[in-house]
PDB file of C-alpha atoms in Angstrom:
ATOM      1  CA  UNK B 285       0.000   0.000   0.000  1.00  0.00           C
ATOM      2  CA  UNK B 286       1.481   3.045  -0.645  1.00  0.00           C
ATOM      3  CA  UNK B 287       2.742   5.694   2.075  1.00  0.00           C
ATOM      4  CA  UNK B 288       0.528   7.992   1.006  1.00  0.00           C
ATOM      5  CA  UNK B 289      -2.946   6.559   1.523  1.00  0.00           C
ATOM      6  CA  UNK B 290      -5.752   7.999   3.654  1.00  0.00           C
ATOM      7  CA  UNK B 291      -7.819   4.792   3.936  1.00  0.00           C
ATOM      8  CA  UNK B 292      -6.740   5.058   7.956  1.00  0.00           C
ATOM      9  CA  UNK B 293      -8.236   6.156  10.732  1.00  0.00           C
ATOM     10  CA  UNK B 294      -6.330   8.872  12.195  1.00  0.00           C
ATOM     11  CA  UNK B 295      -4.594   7.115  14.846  1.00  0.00           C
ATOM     12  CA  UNK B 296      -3.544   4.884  12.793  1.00  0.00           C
ATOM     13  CA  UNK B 297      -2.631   7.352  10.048  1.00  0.00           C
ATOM     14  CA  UNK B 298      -0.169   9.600  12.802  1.00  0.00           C
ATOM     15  CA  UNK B 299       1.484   5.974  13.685  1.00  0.00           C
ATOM     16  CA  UNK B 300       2.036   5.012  10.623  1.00  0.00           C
ATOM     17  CA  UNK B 301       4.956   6.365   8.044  1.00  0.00           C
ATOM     18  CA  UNK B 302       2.893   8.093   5.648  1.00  0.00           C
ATOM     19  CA  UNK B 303       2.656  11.662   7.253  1.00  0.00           C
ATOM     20  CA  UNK B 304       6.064  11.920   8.062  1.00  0.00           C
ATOM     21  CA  UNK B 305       6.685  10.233   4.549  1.00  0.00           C
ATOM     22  CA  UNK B 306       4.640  12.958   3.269  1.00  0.00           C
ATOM     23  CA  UNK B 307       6.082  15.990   5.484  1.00  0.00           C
ATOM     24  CA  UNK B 308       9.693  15.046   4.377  1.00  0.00           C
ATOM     25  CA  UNK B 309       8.678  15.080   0.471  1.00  0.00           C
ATOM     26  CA  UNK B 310       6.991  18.759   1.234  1.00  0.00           C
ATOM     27  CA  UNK B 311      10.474  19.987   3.302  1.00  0.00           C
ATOM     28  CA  UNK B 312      12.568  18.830   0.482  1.00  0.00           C
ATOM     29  CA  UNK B 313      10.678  20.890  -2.083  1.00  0.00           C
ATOM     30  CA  UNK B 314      10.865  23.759   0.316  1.00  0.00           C
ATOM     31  CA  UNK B 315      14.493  23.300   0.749  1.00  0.00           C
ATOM     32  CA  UNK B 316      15.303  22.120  -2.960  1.00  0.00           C
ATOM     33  CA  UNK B 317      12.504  23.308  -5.438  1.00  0.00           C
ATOM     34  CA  UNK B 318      13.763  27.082  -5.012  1.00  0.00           C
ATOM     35  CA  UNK B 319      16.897  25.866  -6.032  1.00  0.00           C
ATOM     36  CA  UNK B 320      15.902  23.623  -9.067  1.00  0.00           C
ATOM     37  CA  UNK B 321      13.587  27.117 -10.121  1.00  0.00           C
ATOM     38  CA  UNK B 322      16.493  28.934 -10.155  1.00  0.00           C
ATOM     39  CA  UNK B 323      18.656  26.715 -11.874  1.00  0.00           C
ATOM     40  CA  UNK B 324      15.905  26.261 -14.777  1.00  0.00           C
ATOM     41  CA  UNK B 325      15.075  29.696 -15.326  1.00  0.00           C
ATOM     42  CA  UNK B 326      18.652  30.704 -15.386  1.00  0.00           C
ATOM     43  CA  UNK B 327      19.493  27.743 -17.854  1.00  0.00           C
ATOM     44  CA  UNK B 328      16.232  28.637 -19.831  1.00  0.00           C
ATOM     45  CA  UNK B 329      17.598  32.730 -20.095  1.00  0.00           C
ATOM     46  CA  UNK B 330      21.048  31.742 -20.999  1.00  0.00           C
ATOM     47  CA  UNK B 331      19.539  29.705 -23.674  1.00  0.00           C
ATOM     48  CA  UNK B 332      17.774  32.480 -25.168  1.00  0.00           C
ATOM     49  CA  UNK B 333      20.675  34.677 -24.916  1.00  0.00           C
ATOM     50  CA  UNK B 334      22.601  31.656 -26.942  1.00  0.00           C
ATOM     51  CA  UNK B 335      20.368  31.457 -29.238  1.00  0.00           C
ATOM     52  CA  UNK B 336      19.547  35.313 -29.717  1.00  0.00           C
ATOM     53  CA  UNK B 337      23.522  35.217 -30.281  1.00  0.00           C
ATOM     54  CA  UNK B 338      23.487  32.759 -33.264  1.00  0.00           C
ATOM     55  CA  UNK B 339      21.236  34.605 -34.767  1.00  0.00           C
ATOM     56  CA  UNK B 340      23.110  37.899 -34.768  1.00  0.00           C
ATOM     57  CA  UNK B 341      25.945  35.780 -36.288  1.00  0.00           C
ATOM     58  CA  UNK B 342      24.236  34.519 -38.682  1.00  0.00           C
ATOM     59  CA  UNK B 343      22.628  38.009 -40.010  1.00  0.00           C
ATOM     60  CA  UNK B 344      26.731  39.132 -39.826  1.00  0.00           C
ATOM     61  CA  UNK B 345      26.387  39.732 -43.836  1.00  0.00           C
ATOM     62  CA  UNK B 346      23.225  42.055 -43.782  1.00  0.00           C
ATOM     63  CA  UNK B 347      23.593  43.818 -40.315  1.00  0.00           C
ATOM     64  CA  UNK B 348      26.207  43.833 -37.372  1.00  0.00           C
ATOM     65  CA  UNK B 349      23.553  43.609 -34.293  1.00  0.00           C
ATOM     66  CA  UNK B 350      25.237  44.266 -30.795  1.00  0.00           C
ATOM     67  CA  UNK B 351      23.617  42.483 -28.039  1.00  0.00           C
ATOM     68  CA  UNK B 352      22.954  44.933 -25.126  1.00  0.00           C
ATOM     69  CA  UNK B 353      22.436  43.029 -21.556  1.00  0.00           C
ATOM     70  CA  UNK B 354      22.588  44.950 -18.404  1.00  0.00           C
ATOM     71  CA  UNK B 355      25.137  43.941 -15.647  1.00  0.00           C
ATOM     72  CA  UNK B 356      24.176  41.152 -13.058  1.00  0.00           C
ATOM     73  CA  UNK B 357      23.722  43.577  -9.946  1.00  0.00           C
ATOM     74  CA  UNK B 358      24.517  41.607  -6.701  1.00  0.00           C
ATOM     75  CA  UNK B 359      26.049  37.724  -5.924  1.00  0.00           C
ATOM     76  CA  UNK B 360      23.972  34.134  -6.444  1.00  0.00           C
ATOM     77  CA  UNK B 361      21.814  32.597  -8.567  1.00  0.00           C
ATOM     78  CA  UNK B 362      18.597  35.333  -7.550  1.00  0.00           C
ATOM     79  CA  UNK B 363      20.743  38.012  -8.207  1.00  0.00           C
ATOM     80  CA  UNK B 364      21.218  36.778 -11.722  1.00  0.00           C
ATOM     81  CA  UNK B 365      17.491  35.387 -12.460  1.00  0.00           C
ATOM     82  CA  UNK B 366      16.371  38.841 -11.714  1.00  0.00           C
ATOM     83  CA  UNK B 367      18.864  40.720 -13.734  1.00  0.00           C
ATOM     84  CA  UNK B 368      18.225  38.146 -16.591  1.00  0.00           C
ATOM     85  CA  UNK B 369      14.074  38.509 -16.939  1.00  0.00           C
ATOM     86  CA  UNK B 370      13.642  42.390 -15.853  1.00  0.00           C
ATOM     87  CA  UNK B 371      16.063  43.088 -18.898  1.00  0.00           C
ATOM     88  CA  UNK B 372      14.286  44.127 -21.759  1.00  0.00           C
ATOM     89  CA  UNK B 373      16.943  43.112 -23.943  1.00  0.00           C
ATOM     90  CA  UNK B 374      15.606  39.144 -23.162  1.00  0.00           C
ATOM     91  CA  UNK B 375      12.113  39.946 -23.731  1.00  0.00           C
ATOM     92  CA  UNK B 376      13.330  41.371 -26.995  1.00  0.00           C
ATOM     93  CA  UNK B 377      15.152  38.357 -27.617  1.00  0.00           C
ATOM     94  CA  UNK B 378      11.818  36.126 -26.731  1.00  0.00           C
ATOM     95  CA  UNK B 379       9.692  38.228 -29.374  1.00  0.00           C
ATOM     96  CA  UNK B 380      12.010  38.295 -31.711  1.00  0.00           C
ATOM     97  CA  UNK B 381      12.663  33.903 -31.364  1.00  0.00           C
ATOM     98  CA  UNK B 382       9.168  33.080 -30.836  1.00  0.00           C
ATOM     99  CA  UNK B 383       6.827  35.647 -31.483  1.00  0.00           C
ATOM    100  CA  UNK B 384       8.340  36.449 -34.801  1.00  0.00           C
ATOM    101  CA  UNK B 385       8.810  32.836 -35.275  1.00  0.00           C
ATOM    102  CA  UNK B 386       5.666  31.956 -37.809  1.00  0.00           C
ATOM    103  CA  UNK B 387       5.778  34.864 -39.988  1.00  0.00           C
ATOM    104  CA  UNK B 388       9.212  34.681 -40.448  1.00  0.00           C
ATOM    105  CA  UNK B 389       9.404  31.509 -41.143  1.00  0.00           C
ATOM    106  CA  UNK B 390       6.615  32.051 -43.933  1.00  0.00           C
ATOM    107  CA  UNK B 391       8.476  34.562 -45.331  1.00  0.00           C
ATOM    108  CA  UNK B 392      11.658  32.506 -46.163  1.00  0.00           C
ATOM    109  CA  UNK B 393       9.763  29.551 -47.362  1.00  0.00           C
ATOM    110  CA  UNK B 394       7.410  31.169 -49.768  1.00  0.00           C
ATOM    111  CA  UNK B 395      11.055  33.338 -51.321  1.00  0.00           C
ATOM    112  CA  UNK B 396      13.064  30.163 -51.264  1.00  0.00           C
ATOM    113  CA  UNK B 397      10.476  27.857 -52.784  1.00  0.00           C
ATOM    114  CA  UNK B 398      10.073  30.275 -55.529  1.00  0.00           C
ATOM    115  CA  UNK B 399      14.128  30.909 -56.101  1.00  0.00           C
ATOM    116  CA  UNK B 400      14.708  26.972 -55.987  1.00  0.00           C
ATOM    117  CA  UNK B 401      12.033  25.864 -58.424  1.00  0.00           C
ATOM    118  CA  UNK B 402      13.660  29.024 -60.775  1.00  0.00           C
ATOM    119  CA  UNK B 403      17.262  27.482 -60.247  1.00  0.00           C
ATOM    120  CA  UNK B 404      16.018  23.908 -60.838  1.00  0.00           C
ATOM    121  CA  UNK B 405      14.150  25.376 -63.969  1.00  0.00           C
ATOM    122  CA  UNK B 406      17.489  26.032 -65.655  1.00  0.00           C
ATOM    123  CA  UNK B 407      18.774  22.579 -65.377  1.00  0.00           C
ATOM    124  CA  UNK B 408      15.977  21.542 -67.137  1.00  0.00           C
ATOM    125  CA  UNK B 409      17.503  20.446 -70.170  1.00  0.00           C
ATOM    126  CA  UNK B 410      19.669  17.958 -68.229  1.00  0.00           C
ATOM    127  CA  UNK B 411      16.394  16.380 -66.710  1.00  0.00           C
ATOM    128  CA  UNK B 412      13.232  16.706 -68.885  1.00  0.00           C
ATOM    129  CA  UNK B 413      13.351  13.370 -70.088  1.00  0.00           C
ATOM    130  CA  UNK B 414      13.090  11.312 -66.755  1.00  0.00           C
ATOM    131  CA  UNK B 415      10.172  12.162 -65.461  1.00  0.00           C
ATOM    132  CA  UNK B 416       7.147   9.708 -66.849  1.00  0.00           C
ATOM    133  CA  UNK B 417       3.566   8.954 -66.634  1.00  0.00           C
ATOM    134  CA  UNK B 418       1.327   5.938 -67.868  1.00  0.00           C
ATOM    135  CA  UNK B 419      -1.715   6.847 -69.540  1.00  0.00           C
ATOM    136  CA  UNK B 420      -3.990   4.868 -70.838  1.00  0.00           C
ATOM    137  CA  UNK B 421      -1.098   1.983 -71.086  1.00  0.00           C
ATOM    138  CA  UNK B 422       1.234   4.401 -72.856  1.00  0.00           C
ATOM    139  CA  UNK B 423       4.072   5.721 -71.368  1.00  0.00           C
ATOM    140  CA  UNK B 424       4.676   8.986 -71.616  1.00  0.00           C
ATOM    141  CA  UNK B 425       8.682  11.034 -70.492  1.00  0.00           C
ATOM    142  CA  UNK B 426       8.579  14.656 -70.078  1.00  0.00           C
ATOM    143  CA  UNK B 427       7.609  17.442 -67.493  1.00  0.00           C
ATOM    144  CA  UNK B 428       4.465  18.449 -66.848  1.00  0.00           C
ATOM    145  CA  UNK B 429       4.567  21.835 -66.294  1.00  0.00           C
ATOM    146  CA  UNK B 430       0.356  22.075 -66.318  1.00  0.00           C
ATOM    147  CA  UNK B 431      -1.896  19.348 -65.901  1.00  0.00           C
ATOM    148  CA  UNK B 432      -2.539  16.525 -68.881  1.00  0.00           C
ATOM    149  CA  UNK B 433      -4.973  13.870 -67.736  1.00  0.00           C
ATOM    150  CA  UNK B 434      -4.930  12.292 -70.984  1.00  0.00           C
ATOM    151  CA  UNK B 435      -1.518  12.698 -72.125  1.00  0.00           C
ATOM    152  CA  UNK B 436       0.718  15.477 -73.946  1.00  0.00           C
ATOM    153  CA  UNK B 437      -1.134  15.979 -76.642  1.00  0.00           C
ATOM    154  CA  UNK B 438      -4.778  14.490 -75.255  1.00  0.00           C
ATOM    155  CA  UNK B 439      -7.979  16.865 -74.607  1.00  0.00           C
ATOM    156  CA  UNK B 440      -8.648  18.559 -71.664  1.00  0.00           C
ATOM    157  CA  UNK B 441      -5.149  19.654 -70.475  1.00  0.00           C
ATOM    158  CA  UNK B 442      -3.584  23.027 -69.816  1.00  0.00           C
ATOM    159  CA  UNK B 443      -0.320  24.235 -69.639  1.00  0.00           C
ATOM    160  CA  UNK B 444       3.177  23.102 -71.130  1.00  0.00           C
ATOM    161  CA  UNK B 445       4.102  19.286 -71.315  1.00  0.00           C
ATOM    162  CA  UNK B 446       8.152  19.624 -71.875  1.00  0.00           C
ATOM    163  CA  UNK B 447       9.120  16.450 -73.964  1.00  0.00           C
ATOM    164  CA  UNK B 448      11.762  17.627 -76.205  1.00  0.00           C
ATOM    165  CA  UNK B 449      14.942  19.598 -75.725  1.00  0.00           C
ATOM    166  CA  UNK B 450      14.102  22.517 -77.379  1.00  0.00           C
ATOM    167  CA  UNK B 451      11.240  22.853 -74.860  1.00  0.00           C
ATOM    168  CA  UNK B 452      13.597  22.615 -72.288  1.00  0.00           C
ATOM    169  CA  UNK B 453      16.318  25.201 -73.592  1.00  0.00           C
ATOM    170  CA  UNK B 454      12.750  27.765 -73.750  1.00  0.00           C
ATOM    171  CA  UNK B 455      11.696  27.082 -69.952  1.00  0.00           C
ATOM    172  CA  UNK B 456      15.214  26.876 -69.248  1.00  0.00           C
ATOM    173  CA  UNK B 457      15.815  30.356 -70.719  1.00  0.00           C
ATOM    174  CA  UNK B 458      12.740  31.909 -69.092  1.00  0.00           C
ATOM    175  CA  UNK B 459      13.654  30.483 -65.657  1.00  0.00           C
ATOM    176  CA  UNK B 460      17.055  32.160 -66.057  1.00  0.00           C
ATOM    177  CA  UNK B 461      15.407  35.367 -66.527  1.00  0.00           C
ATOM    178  CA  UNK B 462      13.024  35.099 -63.820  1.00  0.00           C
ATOM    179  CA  UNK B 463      16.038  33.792 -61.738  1.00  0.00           C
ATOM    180  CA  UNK B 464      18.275  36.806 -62.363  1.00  0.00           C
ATOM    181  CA  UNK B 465      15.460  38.872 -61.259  1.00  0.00           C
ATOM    182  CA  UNK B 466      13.869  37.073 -58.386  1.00  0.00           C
ATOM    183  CA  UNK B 467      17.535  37.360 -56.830  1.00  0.00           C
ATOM    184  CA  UNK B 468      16.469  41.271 -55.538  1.00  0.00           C
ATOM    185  CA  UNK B 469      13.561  39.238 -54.211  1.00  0.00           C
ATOM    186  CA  UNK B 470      15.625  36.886 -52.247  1.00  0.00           C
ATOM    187  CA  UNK B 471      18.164  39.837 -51.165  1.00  0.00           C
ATOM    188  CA  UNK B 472      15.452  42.464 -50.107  1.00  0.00           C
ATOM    189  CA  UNK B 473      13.654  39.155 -48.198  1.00  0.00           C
ATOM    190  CA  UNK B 474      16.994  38.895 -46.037  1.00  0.00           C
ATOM    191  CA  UNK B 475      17.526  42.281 -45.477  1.00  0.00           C
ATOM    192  CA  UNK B 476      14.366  42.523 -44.550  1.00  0.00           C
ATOM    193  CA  UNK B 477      14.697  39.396 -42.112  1.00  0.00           C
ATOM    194  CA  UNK B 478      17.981  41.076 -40.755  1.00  0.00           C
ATOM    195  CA  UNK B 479      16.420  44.325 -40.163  1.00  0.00           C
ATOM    196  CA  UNK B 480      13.930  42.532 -37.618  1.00  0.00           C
ATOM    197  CA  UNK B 481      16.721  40.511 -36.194  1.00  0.00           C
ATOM    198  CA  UNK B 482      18.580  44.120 -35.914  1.00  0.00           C
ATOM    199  CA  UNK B 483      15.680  46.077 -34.194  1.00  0.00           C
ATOM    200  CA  UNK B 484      14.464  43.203 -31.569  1.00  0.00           C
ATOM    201  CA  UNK B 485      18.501  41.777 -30.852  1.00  0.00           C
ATOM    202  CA  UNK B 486      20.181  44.793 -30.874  1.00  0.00           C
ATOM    203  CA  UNK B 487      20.324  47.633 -28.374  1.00  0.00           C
ATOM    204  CA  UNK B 488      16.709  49.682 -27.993  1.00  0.00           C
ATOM    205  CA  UNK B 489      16.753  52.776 -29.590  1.00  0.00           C
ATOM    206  CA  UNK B 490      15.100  55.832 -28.350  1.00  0.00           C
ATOM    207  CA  UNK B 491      12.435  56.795 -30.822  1.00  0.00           C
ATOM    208  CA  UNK B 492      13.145  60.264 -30.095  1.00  0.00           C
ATOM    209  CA  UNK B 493      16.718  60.279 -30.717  1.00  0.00           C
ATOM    210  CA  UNK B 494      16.266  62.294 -33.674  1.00  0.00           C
ATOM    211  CA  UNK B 495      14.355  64.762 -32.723  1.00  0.00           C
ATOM    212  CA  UNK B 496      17.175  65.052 -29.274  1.00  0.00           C
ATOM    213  CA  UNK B 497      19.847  65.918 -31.732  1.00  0.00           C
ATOM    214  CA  UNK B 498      18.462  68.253 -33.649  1.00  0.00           C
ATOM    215  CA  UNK B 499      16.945  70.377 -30.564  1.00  0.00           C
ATOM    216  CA  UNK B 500      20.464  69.285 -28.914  1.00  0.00           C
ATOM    217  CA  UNK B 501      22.468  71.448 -32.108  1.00  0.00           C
ATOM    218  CA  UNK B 502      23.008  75.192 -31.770  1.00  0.00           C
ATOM    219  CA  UNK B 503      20.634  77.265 -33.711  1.00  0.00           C
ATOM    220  CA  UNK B 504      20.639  81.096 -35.232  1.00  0.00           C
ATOM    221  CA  UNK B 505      19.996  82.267 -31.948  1.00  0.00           C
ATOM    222  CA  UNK B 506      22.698  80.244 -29.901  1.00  0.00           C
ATOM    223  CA  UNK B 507      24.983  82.800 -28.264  1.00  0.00           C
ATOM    224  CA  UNK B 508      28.156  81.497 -30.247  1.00  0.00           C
ATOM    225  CA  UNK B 509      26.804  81.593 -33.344  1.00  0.00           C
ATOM    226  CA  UNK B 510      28.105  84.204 -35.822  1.00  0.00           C
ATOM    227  CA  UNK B 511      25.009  86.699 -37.353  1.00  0.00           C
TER     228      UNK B 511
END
């Protein structure tokens, strides 16, 4: 029967190891459980601030993002945890891993789909011939760049079957136009990732910075300025 059952009376209950069973369990978790919070909260905000750093490595080509964490204030493990999650640089770092997670992620894959069917397009000619498709007990080689129920050349399709190199070299040729040009595409998409990464893992800015300089310069009127 297990230590902790209450199918006693309670005299028999008080005698019997389960309370003090119980009462040592609840002592350790006093004694220990602050501990083990500490410990996983601290391990969970160093991991953010790990991965927050790969990131700004990896956006090194587009944009050099500093990461700007205040100084741990005080000794131990508290002293740490609450320097860690009151810093708005973390909080940054959560929004910009998780909560920006889904749309960027959405982004890349729609731009890189795109730019690798393109760049497979142009090595068309090497490839056209191996895919197949039996219709009707015929076998047909090409690629079906539509949709032909009945065959190449059978009723109710649309679109281009390519089945001969010639056909090829064409989408081949177009795909290398629309490859050159989808390139900006691809760029502007990572600068555009990098320019989140920059503004949620790199130091806040003051959205009145601007205006601060320009009232902070010397005007007509300044007393050193020359008439």
């Amino acid at each position: 029967m297990s230590k902790l059952s209450l199918r006693r009376d309670p005299i028999r209950l008080v005698l019997s190891r389960g309370p003090w069973a119980a009462a040592r369990y609840l002592l350790g978790y006093l004694l220990v459980g602050g501990a083990l919070f500490a410990i996983a909260f601290g391990t969970a905000a160093a991991a953010i601030r790990w991965c927050a750093d790969v990131e700004r490595a990896r956006a090194r080509p587009f944009a050099r993002i500093q990461g700007t964490y205040r100084q741990v204030t005080g000794h131990g493990i508290m002293a740490r945890l609450r320097t860690r999650w009151r810093d708005p640089a973390t909080w940054r770092d959560v929004a910009y891993l998780v909560g920006m997670y889904v749309p960027l992620l959405a982004l890349d894959t729609i731009v890189l789909a795109v730019w690798l069917v393109l760049l497979a397009g142009i090595t068309l000619p090497i490839w056209y011939w191996a895919p197949w498709k039996t219709v009707h007990d015929v076998r047909y080689h090409g690629y079906d760049l539509g949709y032909h129920p009945n065959g190449p050349h059978g009723p109710g399709g649309w679109g281009l079957y390519v089945n001969t190199l010639p056909e090829a070299f064409a989408v081949a040729a177009v795909c290398l136009v629309l490859f050159l040009i989808f390139n900006y595409a691809v760029v502007a998409t990572a600068r555009a990732h990098a320019a989140v990464a920059r503004g949620l893992l790199g130091p806040a800015e003051d959205p009145l910075r601007e205006a601060k300089e320009v009232l902070g310069r010397p005007g007509p009127l300044a007393p050193n300025s020359r008439a």
